[in-house]
Short mmCIF file of C-alpha atoms in Angstrom, two decimals:
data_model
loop_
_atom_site.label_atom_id
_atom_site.label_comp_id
_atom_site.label_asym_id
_atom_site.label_seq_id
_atom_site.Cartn_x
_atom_site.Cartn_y
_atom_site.Cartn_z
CA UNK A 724 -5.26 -22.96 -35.77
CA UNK A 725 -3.72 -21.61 -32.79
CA UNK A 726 -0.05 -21.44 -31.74
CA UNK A 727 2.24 -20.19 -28.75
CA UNK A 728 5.87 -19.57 -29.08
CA UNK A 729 8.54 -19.00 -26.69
CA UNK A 730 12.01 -17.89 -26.96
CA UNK A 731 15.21 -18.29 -26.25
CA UNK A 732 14.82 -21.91 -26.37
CA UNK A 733 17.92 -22.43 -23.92
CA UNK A 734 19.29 -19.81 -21.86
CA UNK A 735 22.51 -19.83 -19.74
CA UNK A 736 23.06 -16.57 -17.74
CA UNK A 737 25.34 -15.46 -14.78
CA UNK A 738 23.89 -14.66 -11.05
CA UNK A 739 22.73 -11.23 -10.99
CA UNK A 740 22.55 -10.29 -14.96
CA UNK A 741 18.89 -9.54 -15.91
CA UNK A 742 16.09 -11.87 -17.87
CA UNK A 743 13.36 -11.31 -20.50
CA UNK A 744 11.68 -14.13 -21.72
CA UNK A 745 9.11 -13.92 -24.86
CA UNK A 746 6.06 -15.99 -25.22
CA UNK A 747 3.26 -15.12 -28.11
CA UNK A 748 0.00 -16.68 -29.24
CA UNK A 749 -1.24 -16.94 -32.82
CA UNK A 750 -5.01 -17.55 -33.95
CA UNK A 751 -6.84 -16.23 -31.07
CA UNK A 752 -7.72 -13.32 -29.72
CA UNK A 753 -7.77 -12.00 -25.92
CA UNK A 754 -6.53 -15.13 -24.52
CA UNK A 755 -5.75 -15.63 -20.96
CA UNK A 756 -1.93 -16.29 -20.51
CA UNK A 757 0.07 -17.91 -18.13
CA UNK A 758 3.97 -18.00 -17.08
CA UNK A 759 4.55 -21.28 -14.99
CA UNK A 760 8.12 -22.75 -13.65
CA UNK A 761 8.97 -26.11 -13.34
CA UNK A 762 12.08 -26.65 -11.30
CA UNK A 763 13.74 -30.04 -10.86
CA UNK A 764 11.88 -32.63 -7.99
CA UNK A 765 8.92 -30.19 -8.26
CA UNK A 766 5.39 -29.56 -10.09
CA UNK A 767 4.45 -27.00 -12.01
CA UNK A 768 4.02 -23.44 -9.75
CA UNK A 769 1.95 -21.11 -11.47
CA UNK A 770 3.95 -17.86 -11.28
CA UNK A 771 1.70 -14.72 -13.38
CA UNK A 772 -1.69 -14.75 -15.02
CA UNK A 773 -3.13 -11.90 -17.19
CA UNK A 774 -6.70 -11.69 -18.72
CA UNK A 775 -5.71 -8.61 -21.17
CA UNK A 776 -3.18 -6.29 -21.71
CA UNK A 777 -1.27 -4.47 -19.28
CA UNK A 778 -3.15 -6.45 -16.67
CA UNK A 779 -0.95 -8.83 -14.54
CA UNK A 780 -1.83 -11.25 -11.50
CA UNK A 781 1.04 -12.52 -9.34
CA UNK A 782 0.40 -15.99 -7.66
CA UNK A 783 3.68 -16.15 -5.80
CA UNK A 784 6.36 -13.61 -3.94
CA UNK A 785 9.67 -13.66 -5.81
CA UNK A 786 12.32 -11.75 -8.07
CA UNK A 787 10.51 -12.00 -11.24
CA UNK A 788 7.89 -9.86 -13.04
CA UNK A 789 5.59 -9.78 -16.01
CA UNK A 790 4.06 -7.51 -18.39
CA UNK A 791 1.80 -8.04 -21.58
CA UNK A 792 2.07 -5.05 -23.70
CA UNK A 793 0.34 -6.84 -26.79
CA UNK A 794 -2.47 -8.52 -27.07
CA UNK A 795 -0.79 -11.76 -27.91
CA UNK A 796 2.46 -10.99 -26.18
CA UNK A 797 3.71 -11.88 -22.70
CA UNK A 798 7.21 -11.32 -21.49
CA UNK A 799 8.65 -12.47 -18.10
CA UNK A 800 11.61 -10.32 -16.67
CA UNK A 801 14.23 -10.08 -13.94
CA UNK A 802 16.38 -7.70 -13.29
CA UNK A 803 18.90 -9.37 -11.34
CA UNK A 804 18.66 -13.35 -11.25
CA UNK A 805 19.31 -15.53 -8.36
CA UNK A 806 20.68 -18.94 -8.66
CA UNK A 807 16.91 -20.37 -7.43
CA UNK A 808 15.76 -18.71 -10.68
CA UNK A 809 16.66 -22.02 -12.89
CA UNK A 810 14.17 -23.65 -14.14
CA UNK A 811 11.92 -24.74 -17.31
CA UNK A 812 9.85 -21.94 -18.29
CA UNK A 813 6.86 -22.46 -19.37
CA UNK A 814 4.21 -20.41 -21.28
CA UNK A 815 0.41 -21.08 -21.84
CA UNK A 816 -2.76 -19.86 -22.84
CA UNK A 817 -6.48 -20.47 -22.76
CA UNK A 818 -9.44 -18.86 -24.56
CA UNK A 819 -10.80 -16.27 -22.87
CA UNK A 820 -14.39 -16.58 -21.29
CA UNK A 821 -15.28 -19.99 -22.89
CA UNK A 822 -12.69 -21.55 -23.61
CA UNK A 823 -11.32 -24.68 -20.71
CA UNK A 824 -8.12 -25.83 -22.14
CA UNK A 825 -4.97 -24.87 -21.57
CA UNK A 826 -2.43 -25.19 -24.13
CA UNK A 827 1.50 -25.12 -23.39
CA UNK A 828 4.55 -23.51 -25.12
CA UNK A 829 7.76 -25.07 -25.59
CA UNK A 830 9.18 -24.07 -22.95
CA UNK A 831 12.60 -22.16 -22.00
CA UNK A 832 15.35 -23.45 -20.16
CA UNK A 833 16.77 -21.48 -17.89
CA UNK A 834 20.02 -21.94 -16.11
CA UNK A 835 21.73 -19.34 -13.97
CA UNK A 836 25.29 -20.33 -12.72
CA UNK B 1192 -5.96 -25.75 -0.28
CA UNK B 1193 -6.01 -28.32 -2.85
CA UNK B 1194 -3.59 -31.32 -3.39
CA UNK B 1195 -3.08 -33.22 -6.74
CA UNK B 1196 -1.08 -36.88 -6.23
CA UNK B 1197 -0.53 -39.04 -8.96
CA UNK B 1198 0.58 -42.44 -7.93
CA UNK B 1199 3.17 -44.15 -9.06
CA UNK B 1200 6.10 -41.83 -9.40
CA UNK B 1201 7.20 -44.04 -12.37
CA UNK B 1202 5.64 -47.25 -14.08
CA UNK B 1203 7.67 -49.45 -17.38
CA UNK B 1204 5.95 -51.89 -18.98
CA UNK B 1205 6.43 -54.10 -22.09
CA UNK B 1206 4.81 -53.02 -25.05
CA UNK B 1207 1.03 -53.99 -25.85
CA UNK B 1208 0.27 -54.17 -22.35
CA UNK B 1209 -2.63 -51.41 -20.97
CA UNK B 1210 -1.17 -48.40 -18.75
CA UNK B 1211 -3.45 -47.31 -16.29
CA UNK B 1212 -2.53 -44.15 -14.74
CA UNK B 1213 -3.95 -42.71 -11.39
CA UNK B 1214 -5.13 -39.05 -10.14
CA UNK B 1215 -6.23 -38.23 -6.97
CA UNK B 1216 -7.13 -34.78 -5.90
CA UNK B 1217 -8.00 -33.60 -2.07
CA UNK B 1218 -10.65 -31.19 -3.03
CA UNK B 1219 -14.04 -32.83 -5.06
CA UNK B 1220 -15.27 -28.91 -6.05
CA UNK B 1221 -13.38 -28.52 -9.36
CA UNK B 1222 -14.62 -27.56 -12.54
CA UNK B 1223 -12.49 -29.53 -14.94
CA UNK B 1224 -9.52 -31.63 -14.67
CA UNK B 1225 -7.23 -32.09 -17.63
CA UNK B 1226 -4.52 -34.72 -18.58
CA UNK B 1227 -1.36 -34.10 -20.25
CA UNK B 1228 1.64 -35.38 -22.05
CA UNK B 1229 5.22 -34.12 -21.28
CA UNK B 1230 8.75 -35.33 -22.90
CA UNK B 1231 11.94 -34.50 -22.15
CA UNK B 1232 12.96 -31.14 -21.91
CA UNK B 1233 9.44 -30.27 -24.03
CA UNK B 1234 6.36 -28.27 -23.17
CA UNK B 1235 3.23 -29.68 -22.28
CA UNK B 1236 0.73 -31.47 -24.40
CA UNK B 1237 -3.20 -31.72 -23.93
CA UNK B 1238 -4.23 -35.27 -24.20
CA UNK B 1239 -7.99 -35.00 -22.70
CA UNK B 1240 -10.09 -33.02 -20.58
CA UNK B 1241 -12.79 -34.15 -18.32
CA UNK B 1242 -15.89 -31.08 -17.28
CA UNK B 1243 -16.50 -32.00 -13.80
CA UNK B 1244 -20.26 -33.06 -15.41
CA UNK B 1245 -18.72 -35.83 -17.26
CA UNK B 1246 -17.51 -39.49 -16.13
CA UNK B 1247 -15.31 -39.78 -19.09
CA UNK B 1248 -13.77 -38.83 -22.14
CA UNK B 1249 -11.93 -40.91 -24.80
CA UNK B 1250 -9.47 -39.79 -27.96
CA UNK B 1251 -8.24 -42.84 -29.82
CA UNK B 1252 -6.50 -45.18 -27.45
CA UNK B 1253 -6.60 -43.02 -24.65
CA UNK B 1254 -9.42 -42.97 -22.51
CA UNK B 1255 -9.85 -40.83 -19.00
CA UNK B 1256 -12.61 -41.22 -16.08
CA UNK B 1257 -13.25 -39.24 -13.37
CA UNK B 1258 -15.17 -39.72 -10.45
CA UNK B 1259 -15.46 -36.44 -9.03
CA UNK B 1260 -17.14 -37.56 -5.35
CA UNK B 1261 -14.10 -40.23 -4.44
CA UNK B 1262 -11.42 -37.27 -5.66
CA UNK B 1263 -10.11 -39.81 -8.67
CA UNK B 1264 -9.40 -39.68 -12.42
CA UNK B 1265 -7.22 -42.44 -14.22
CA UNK B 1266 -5.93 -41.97 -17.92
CA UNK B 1267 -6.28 -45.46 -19.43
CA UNK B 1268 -4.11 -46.39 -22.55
CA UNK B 1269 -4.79 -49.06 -24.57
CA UNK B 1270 -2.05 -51.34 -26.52
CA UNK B 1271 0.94 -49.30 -25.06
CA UNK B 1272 3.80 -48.39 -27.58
CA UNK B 1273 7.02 -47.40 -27.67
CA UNK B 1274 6.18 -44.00 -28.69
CA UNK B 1275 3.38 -43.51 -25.31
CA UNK B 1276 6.64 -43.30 -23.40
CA UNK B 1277 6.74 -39.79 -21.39
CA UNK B 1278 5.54 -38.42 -18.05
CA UNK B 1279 2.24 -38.03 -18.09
CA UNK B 1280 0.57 -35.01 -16.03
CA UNK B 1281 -3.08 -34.24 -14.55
CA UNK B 1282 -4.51 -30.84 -13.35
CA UNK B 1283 -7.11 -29.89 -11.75
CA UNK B 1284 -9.14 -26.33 -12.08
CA UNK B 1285 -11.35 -24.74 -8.89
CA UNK B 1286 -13.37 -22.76 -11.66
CA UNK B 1287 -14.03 -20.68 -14.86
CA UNK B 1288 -12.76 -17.47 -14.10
CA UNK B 1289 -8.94 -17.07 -15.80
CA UNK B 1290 -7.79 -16.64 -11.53
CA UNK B 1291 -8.83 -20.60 -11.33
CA UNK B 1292 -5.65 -21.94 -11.93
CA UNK B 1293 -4.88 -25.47 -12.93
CA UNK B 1294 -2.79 -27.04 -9.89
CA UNK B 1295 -0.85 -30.00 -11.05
CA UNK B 1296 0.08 -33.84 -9.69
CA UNK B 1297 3.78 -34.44 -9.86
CA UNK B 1298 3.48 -37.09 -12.82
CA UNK B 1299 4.05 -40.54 -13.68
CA UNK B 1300 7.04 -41.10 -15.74
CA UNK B 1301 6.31 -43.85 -18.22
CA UNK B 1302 8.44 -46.55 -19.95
CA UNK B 1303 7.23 -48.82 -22.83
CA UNK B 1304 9.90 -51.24 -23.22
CA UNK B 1305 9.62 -52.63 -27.27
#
């Protein structure tokens, strides 16, 4: 069966220190993978896709960036947060060409004081 | 651009008693829409997902419809329980393709009071 991990589970970090954020998938293969945010009195915003590695869509302007440099592997980064930055991080994945649902990570929180 | 509204905000009822949860989306051409589960301070979990082909699906005591022409899917659970309390999310996907993403309601926060 397949799972998704993320890590740190709980992050506190200062106003313009940087961020890296882990997510990986077990038991598939060439998934499609997803960072989304979920701030407080807000939905979820879809912030990067990627259909394989080294390729990355952005959905929305902003500080952060991703890269997948594994198959499996999918790491969200920042090199200097902003307070707007905190959130609940959230990583997903889908099967790739076939597959329709979308399963979630834990999720990280981030807070940046 | 499409717009995913789930209605109420928040809901409690006493335990036994049905929840009916609503989902209404501005755009009718999706492909699929999916519910999920969310507690506190957890990641998301899949509870059902409706092909926009299909007028329902059911797992156990949950059960999900979807009427794809009015812009409407409600999650229906039966015999309510202490344990079904959470917020409880739908999403809605434009297409296939991986660059279909899923836009999201705001949830209904659920309380089952024992």
């Amino acid at each position: 069966s397949q799972t998704i991990h993320q890590w740190p589970a709980t992050l506190v970090q200062p106003v313009g220190s940087p961020l890296s954020l882990e997510c990986t998938v077990e038991g598939t293969s060439n998934p499609n993978l997803y960072w989304y945010r979920q701030a407080a009195g807000r939905g979820l915003q879809l912030l990067f896709y990627s259909v394989g590695i080294g390729q990355i869509s952005s959905e929305v302007p902003q500080n952060l960036s991703a890269s997948r440099p594994q198959d499996r592997q999918f790491i969200l980064s920042s090199k200097k947060l902003l307070l707007s930055d905190s959130g609940f991080y959230l990583c997903a994945w889908r099967a790739n060409g076939g597959g329709d649902t979308q399963y979630f990570g834990p999720g990280t929180r981030l807070t940046v004081l | 651009k499409q717009e995913v509204t789930q209605i109420p905000a928040a809901l409690s009822v006493p335990e036994g008693e049905n929840l009916v949860l609503n989902c209404s989306f501005t755009d009718s051409a999706i492909y699929n829409l999916q519910w999920f589960r969310q507690d506190p301070g957890k990641g998301l979990t899949s509870l059902l997902l409706i092909q926009s082909s299909q007028r329902e699906q059911t797992s156990g005591r949950l059960n999900a419809s979807l009427d794809k022409s009015s812009g409407r899917s409600t999650l229906y659970i039966a015999a309510s329980q202490p344990g079904d309390s959470a917020t409880y999310l739908c999403a809605v996907r434009r297409g296939k393709a991986a660059g279909n993403k899923l836009t999201f309601g705001g949830g209904t926060r659920v309380l089952v009071k024992p």
